[in-house]
Amino acid sequence: MRKARIAVLVSGGGTNLEALLKAQESGGIPHGEIVLVLSSAPGAYALERAKNHQVPGFAVPRKGAGQDEFEAALLQKLAEHEIDMIVLAGFLSILSPEFIRRWPNRILNVHPSLIPAFCGKGYYGLKVHEAALERGVKVTGATVHLVNEIPDGGRILLQQAVEVLPGDTPEILQRRVMERAEWVLLPRAAEMIARQIAGP
């Protein structure tokens, strides 16, 4: 069976990458194979995680590079590894509409809220959970969606609600959302798209 070749793009510690790699190793992504990890930050621990799982990992530094130069370097690595689909897993760099058009319905992103709540400019990482607590919501969660060239656009694939508990800090809430939603949904969505690419 042909497997879709997956690249995971990261910028930080790589906890979502770890969840994807473990899901793959336990048979949770049977139609896909993570064959490449690219980090926009050279010192990201995610690259160490990739190494620990024998997956090639490379830094493609965003800092100091223009958008065209940065994306050209990404595209070169993606082409070298014959990538079929991309998963953005804590990837903090903005990709241009031109880049995204090269991968129609083949770029997945995870966002730590129930879109359309707490999304858009300025809402990323811990800031999302800070906003949820400031607003006083009782339920938050995570969303996995396909990326398209329209800002905040793209088809929602999966969502999972997570309860907000009394005494939550942004850090505690972030961890609960990752464990109960992001780490569950992301491998499932990756398999959904990989199955479409790989075919019967």
PDB file of C-alpha atoms in Angstrom:
ATOM      1  CA  MET A   1       0.000   0.000   0.000  1.00  0.00           C
ATOM      2  CA  ARG A   2       1.272   3.439  -0.931  1.00  0.00           C
ATOM      3  CA  LYS A   3       1.524   5.807   2.025  1.00  0.00           C
ATOM      4  CA  ALA A   4       1.181   9.581   1.876  1.00  0.00           C
ATOM      5  CA  ARG A   5       4.508  11.203   2.676  1.00  0.00           C
ATOM      6  CA  ILE A   6       4.029  13.702   5.509  1.00  0.00           C
ATOM      7  CA  ALA A   7       6.148  16.678   6.541  1.00  0.00           C
ATOM      8  CA  VAL A   8       5.569  18.226   9.958  1.00  0.00           C
ATOM      9  CA  LEU A   9       6.463  21.907  10.329  1.00  0.00           C
ATOM     10  CA  VAL A  10       7.327  23.104  13.836  1.00  0.00           C
ATOM     11  CA  SER A  11       8.768  26.068  15.704  1.00  0.00           C
ATOM     12  CA  GLY A  12       9.147  24.952  19.313  1.00  0.00           C
ATOM     13  CA  GLY A  13       9.153  22.002  21.663  1.00  0.00           C
ATOM     14  CA  GLY A  14       7.274  19.628  19.405  1.00  0.00           C
ATOM     15  CA  THR A  15       4.683  18.127  21.757  1.00  0.00           C
ATOM     16  CA  ASN A  16       2.191  17.805  18.891  1.00  0.00           C
ATOM     17  CA  LEU A  17       4.932  16.289  16.748  1.00  0.00           C
ATOM     18  CA  GLU A  18       5.560  13.747  19.503  1.00  0.00           C
ATOM     19  CA  ALA A  19       1.867  12.855  19.535  1.00  0.00           C
ATOM     20  CA  LEU A  20       1.924  12.349  15.773  1.00  0.00           C
ATOM     21  CA  LEU A  21       5.058  10.203  15.881  1.00  0.00           C
ATOM     22  CA  LYS A  22       3.688   8.022  18.673  1.00  0.00           C
ATOM     23  CA  ALA A  23       0.380   7.639  16.830  1.00  0.00           C
ATOM     24  CA  GLN A  24       2.262   6.577  13.716  1.00  0.00           C
ATOM     25  CA  GLU A  25       4.325   4.027  15.660  1.00  0.00           C
ATOM     26  CA  SER A  26       1.191   2.550  17.237  1.00  0.00           C
ATOM     27  CA  GLY A  27      -0.559   2.195  13.865  1.00  0.00           C
ATOM     28  CA  GLY A  28      -2.768   5.268  14.177  1.00  0.00           C
ATOM     29  CA  ILE A  29      -1.781   6.726  10.781  1.00  0.00           C
ATOM     30  CA  PRO A  30      -1.755   3.619   8.566  1.00  0.00           C
ATOM     31  CA  HIS A  31      -2.118   5.548   5.282  1.00  0.00           C
ATOM     32  CA  GLY A  32       0.628   8.074   6.033  1.00  0.00           C
ATOM     33  CA  GLU A  33       4.269   8.213   7.047  1.00  0.00           C
ATOM     34  CA  ILE A  34       6.070  11.139   8.663  1.00  0.00           C
ATOM     35  CA  VAL A  35       9.263  11.385   6.630  1.00  0.00           C
ATOM     36  CA  LEU A  36      10.396  14.954   7.354  1.00  0.00           C
ATOM     37  CA  VAL A  37      10.372  17.549  10.141  1.00  0.00           C
ATOM     38  CA  LEU A  38      11.203  21.171   9.371  1.00  0.00           C
ATOM     39  CA  SER A  39      11.711  23.801  12.064  1.00  0.00           C
ATOM     40  CA  SER A  40      11.624  27.564  11.590  1.00  0.00           C
ATOM     41  CA  ALA A  41      13.806  27.868  14.718  1.00  0.00           C
ATOM     42  CA  PRO A  42      17.268  26.211  14.677  1.00  0.00           C
ATOM     43  CA  GLY A  43      17.275  25.388  18.389  1.00  0.00           C
ATOM     44  CA  ALA A  44      13.772  23.922  18.580  1.00  0.00           C
ATOM     45  CA  TYR A  45      13.564  20.789  20.738  1.00  0.00           C
ATOM     46  CA  ALA A  46      11.210  19.343  18.128  1.00  0.00           C
ATOM     47  CA  LEU A  47      14.274  18.547  16.011  1.00  0.00           C
ATOM     48  CA  GLU A  48      15.603  16.400  18.854  1.00  0.00           C
ATOM     49  CA  ARG A  49      12.251  14.599  19.016  1.00  0.00           C
ATOM     50  CA  ALA A  50      12.477  13.885  15.291  1.00  0.00           C
ATOM     51  CA  LYS A  51      15.981  12.495  15.751  1.00  0.00           C
ATOM     52  CA  ASN A  52      14.796  10.287  18.620  1.00  0.00           C
ATOM     53  CA  HIS A  53      12.238   8.732  16.253  1.00  0.00           C
ATOM     54  CA  GLN A  54      14.713   8.389  13.345  1.00  0.00           C
ATOM     55  CA  VAL A  55      12.899  10.985  11.236  1.00  0.00           C
ATOM     56  CA  PRO A  56      15.049  13.445   9.264  1.00  0.00           C
ATOM     57  CA  GLY A  57      14.792  16.930  10.739  1.00  0.00           C
ATOM     58  CA  PHE A  58      16.161  20.221   9.439  1.00  0.00           C
ATOM     59  CA  ALA A  59      16.150  23.830  10.527  1.00  0.00           C
ATOM     60  CA  VAL A  60      14.930  26.330   7.945  1.00  0.00           C
ATOM     61  CA  PRO A  61      15.464  29.560   9.879  1.00  0.00           C
ATOM     62  CA  ARG A  62      12.786  32.210   9.544  1.00  0.00           C
ATOM     63  CA  LYS A  63      14.725  34.895  11.384  1.00  0.00           C
ATOM     64  CA  GLY A  64      16.722  37.095   9.046  1.00  0.00           C
ATOM     65  CA  ALA A  65      15.175  35.637   5.893  1.00  0.00           C
ATOM     66  CA  GLY A  66      12.677  37.323   3.613  1.00  0.00           C
ATOM     67  CA  GLN A  67       9.372  35.571   2.954  1.00  0.00           C
ATOM     68  CA  ASP A  68      10.364  34.450  -0.545  1.00  0.00           C
ATOM     69  CA  GLU A  69      13.755  33.183   0.618  1.00  0.00           C
ATOM     70  CA  PHE A  70      12.226  31.348   3.577  1.00  0.00           C
ATOM     71  CA  GLU A  71       9.527  29.671   1.513  1.00  0.00           C
ATOM     72  CA  ALA A  72      11.972  28.751  -1.254  1.00  0.00           C
ATOM     73  CA  ALA A  73      14.081  26.917   1.345  1.00  0.00           C
ATOM     74  CA  LEU A  74      10.993  25.120   2.675  1.00  0.00           C
ATOM     75  CA  LEU A  75       9.896  24.139  -0.830  1.00  0.00           C
ATOM     76  CA  GLN A  76      13.332  22.771  -1.644  1.00  0.00           C
ATOM     77  CA  LYS A  77      13.286  20.437   1.371  1.00  0.00           C
ATOM     78  CA  LEU A  78       9.691  19.403   0.680  1.00  0.00           C
ATOM     79  CA  ALA A  79      10.569  18.581  -2.933  1.00  0.00           C
ATOM     80  CA  GLU A  80      13.710  16.657  -1.952  1.00  0.00           C
ATOM     81  CA  HIS A  81      11.606  14.409   0.290  1.00  0.00           C
ATOM     82  CA  GLU A  82       8.694  14.088  -2.204  1.00  0.00           C
ATOM     83  CA  ILE A  83       6.158  15.338   0.333  1.00  0.00           C
ATOM     84  CA  ASP A  84       2.446  14.754  -0.276  1.00  0.00           C
ATOM     85  CA  MET A  85       0.984  16.656   2.688  1.00  0.00           C
ATOM     86  CA  ILE A  86       2.017  19.078   5.424  1.00  0.00           C
ATOM     87  CA  VAL A  87       1.025  19.232   9.084  1.00  0.00           C
ATOM     88  CA  LEU A  88       1.565  22.526  10.899  1.00  0.00           C
ATOM     89  CA  ALA A  89       2.208  21.541  14.510  1.00  0.00           C
ATOM     90  CA  GLY A  90       3.047  24.630  16.513  1.00  0.00           C
ATOM     91  CA  PHE A  91       4.477  26.322  13.428  1.00  0.00           C
ATOM     92  CA  LEU A  92       4.543  30.052  14.175  1.00  0.00           C
ATOM     93  CA  SER A  93       5.566  31.414  10.775  1.00  0.00           C
ATOM     94  CA  ILE A  94       2.965  32.764   8.367  1.00  0.00           C
ATOM     95  CA  LEU A  95       2.863  31.087   4.963  1.00  0.00           C
ATOM     96  CA  SER A  96       1.955  33.110   1.884  1.00  0.00           C
ATOM     97  CA  PRO A  97      -1.166  32.428  -0.215  1.00  0.00           C
ATOM     98  CA  GLU A  98       1.172  31.460  -3.067  1.00  0.00           C
ATOM     99  CA  PHE A  99       2.812  28.775  -0.928  1.00  0.00           C
ATOM    100  CA  ILE A 100      -0.528  27.440   0.300  1.00  0.00           C
ATOM    101  CA  ARG A 101      -1.943  27.181  -3.242  1.00  0.00           C
ATOM    102  CA  ARG A 102       0.755  24.639  -4.043  1.00  0.00           C
ATOM    103  CA  TRP A 103      -0.816  22.271  -1.480  1.00  0.00           C
ATOM    104  CA  PRO A 104      -4.597  22.409  -2.042  1.00  0.00           C
ATOM    105  CA  ASN A 105      -6.414  20.599   0.779  1.00  0.00           C
ATOM    106  CA  ARG A 106      -3.097  19.136   1.906  1.00  0.00           C
ATOM    107  CA  ILE A 107      -2.008  21.461   4.730  1.00  0.00           C
ATOM    108  CA  LEU A 108      -3.365  20.713   8.193  1.00  0.00           C
ATOM    109  CA  ASN A 109      -3.201  23.101  11.127  1.00  0.00           C
ATOM    110  CA  VAL A 110      -4.171  22.678  14.760  1.00  0.00           C
ATOM    111  CA  HIS A 111      -5.521  25.620  16.749  1.00  0.00           C
ATOM    112  CA  PRO A 112      -6.006  25.507  20.538  1.00  0.00           C
ATOM    113  CA  SER A 113      -9.597  26.741  20.610  1.00  0.00           C
ATOM    114  CA  LEU A 114     -12.982  25.893  19.171  1.00  0.00           C
ATOM    115  CA  ILE A 115     -12.872  27.984  15.996  1.00  0.00           C
ATOM    116  CA  PRO A 116     -14.360  30.580  15.492  1.00  0.00           C
ATOM    117  CA  ALA A 117     -13.678  31.426  19.149  1.00  0.00           C
ATOM    118  CA  PHE A 118     -10.268  32.916  20.033  1.00  0.00           C
ATOM    119  CA  CYS A 119      -8.715  32.750  16.587  1.00  0.00           C
ATOM    120  CA  GLY A 120      -7.231  35.237  14.178  1.00  0.00           C
ATOM    121  CA  LYS A 121      -4.411  37.726  14.508  1.00  0.00           C
ATOM    122  CA  GLY A 122      -2.622  37.562  17.848  1.00  0.00           C
ATOM    123  CA  TYR A 123      -4.264  34.343  18.993  1.00  0.00           C
ATOM    124  CA  TYR A 124      -1.615  31.640  19.239  1.00  0.00           C
ATOM    125  CA  GLY A 125      -0.066  29.440  21.905  1.00  0.00           C
ATOM    126  CA  LEU A 126      -0.664  30.481  25.492  1.00  0.00           C
ATOM    127  CA  LYS A 127      -2.391  33.700  24.393  1.00  0.00           C
ATOM    128  CA  VAL A 128      -5.431  31.658  23.347  1.00  0.00           C
ATOM    129  CA  HIS A 129      -5.815  30.132  26.804  1.00  0.00           C
ATOM    130  CA  GLU A 130      -5.235  33.471  28.520  1.00  0.00           C
ATOM    131  CA  ALA A 131      -8.059  34.939  26.420  1.00  0.00           C
ATOM    132  CA  ALA A 132     -10.384  32.029  27.215  1.00  0.00           C
ATOM    133  CA  LEU A 133      -9.840  32.481  30.961  1.00  0.00           C
ATOM    134  CA  GLU A 134     -10.224  36.266  30.734  1.00  0.00           C
ATOM    135  CA  ARG A 135     -13.521  35.807  28.888  1.00  0.00           C
ATOM    136  CA  GLY A 136     -14.710  33.359  31.535  1.00  0.00           C
ATOM    137  CA  VAL A 137     -15.808  30.595  29.168  1.00  0.00           C
ATOM    138  CA  LYS A 138     -16.736  27.222  30.653  1.00  0.00           C
ATOM    139  CA  VAL A 139     -15.700  25.201  27.613  1.00  0.00           C
ATOM    140  CA  THR A 140     -12.771  25.534  25.240  1.00  0.00           C
ATOM    141  CA  GLY A 141     -11.002  22.941  23.097  1.00  0.00           C
ATOM    142  CA  ALA A 142      -9.049  22.493  19.892  1.00  0.00           C
ATOM    143  CA  THR A 143      -9.699  22.499  16.156  1.00  0.00           C
ATOM    144  CA  VAL A 144      -7.882  20.829  13.280  1.00  0.00           C
ATOM    145  CA  HIS A 145      -8.552  22.475   9.942  1.00  0.00           C
ATOM    146  CA  LEU A 146      -7.315  22.538   6.383  1.00  0.00           C
ATOM    147  CA  VAL A 147      -5.432  25.704   5.501  1.00  0.00           C
ATOM    148  CA  ASN A 148      -6.275  27.786   2.465  1.00  0.00           C
ATOM    149  CA  GLU A 149      -4.998  31.088   1.133  1.00  0.00           C
ATOM    150  CA  ILE A 150      -7.751  33.155   2.775  1.00  0.00           C
ATOM    151  CA  PRO A 151      -6.692  34.305   6.270  1.00  0.00           C
ATOM    152  CA  ASP A 152      -8.520  32.272   8.932  1.00  0.00           C
ATOM    153  CA  GLY A 153     -10.074  30.276   6.110  1.00  0.00           C
ATOM    154  CA  GLY A 154     -10.067  26.568   5.532  1.00  0.00           C
ATOM    155  CA  ARG A 155     -12.385  23.679   6.194  1.00  0.00           C
ATOM    156  CA  ILE A 156     -12.740  22.479   9.766  1.00  0.00           C
ATOM    157  CA  LEU A 157     -12.084  18.753   9.957  1.00  0.00           C
ATOM    158  CA  LEU A 158     -12.325  17.934  13.648  1.00  0.00           C
ATOM    159  CA  GLN A 159     -13.093  19.688  16.923  1.00  0.00           C
ATOM    160  CA  GLN A 160     -12.987  18.505  20.522  1.00  0.00           C
ATOM    161  CA  ALA A 161     -14.406  20.388  23.502  1.00  0.00           C
ATOM    162  CA  VAL A 162     -12.479  20.564  26.780  1.00  0.00           C
ATOM    163  CA  GLU A 163     -13.891  21.769  30.095  1.00  0.00           C
ATOM    164  CA  VAL A 164     -12.448  24.845  31.802  1.00  0.00           C
ATOM    165  CA  LEU A 165     -12.105  24.155  35.524  1.00  0.00           C
ATOM    166  CA  PRO A 166     -12.046  26.491  38.541  1.00  0.00           C
ATOM    167  CA  GLY A 167      -8.495  27.461  39.424  1.00  0.00           C
ATOM    168  CA  ASP A 168      -7.164  26.897  35.906  1.00  0.00           C
ATOM    169  CA  THR A 169      -4.121  28.904  34.901  1.00  0.00           C
ATOM    170  CA  PRO A 170      -3.320  29.395  31.210  1.00  0.00           C
ATOM    171  CA  GLU A 171      -0.565  26.768  31.546  1.00  0.00           C
ATOM    172  CA  ILE A 172      -2.831  24.187  33.192  1.00  0.00           C
ATOM    173  CA  LEU A 173      -5.573  24.777  30.637  1.00  0.00           C
ATOM    174  CA  GLN A 174      -3.081  24.576  27.776  1.00  0.00           C
ATOM    175  CA  ARG A 175      -1.884  21.180  28.998  1.00  0.00           C
ATOM    176  CA  ARG A 176      -5.440  19.837  29.330  1.00  0.00           C
ATOM    177  CA  VAL A 177      -6.362  21.018  25.828  1.00  0.00           C
ATOM    178  CA  MET A 178      -3.243  19.391  24.393  1.00  0.00           C
ATOM    179  CA  GLU A 179      -3.779  16.068  26.171  1.00  0.00           C
ATOM    180  CA  ARG A 180      -7.528  15.758  25.607  1.00  0.00           C
ATOM    181  CA  ALA A 181      -7.919  17.416  22.234  1.00  0.00           C
ATOM    182  CA  GLU A 182      -4.832  18.332  20.189  1.00  0.00           C
ATOM    183  CA  TRP A 183      -2.942  15.061  20.676  1.00  0.00           C
ATOM    184  CA  VAL A 184      -6.106  13.079  19.857  1.00  0.00           C
ATOM    185  CA  LEU A 185      -7.381  15.090  16.898  1.00  0.00           C
ATOM    186  CA  LEU A 186      -4.165  15.777  15.025  1.00  0.00           C
ATOM    187  CA  PRO A 187      -3.228  12.142  14.268  1.00  0.00           C
ATOM    188  CA  ARG A 188      -6.851  11.382  13.390  1.00  0.00           C
ATOM    189  CA  ALA A 189      -7.020  14.287  10.935  1.00  0.00           C
ATOM    190  CA  ALA A 190      -3.631  13.368   9.462  1.00  0.00           C
ATOM    191  CA  GLU A 191      -4.948   9.887   8.756  1.00  0.00           C
ATOM    192  CA  MET A 192      -8.108  11.306   7.151  1.00  0.00           C
ATOM    193  CA  ILE A 193      -6.112  13.336   4.628  1.00  0.00           C
ATOM    194  CA  ALA A 194      -3.432  10.663   4.148  1.00  0.00           C
ATOM    195  CA  ARG A 195      -6.148   8.122   3.273  1.00  0.00           C
ATOM    196  CA  GLN A 196      -7.534  10.452   0.600  1.00  0.00           C
ATOM    197  CA  ILE A 197      -4.051  10.922  -0.889  1.00  0.00           C
ATOM    198  CA  ALA A 198      -2.995   7.286  -0.693  1.00  0.00           C
ATOM    199  CA  GLY A 199      -6.212   6.027  -2.241  1.00  0.00           C
ATOM    200  CA  PRO A 200      -7.678   2.525  -1.907  1.00  0.00           C
TER     201      PRO A 200
END
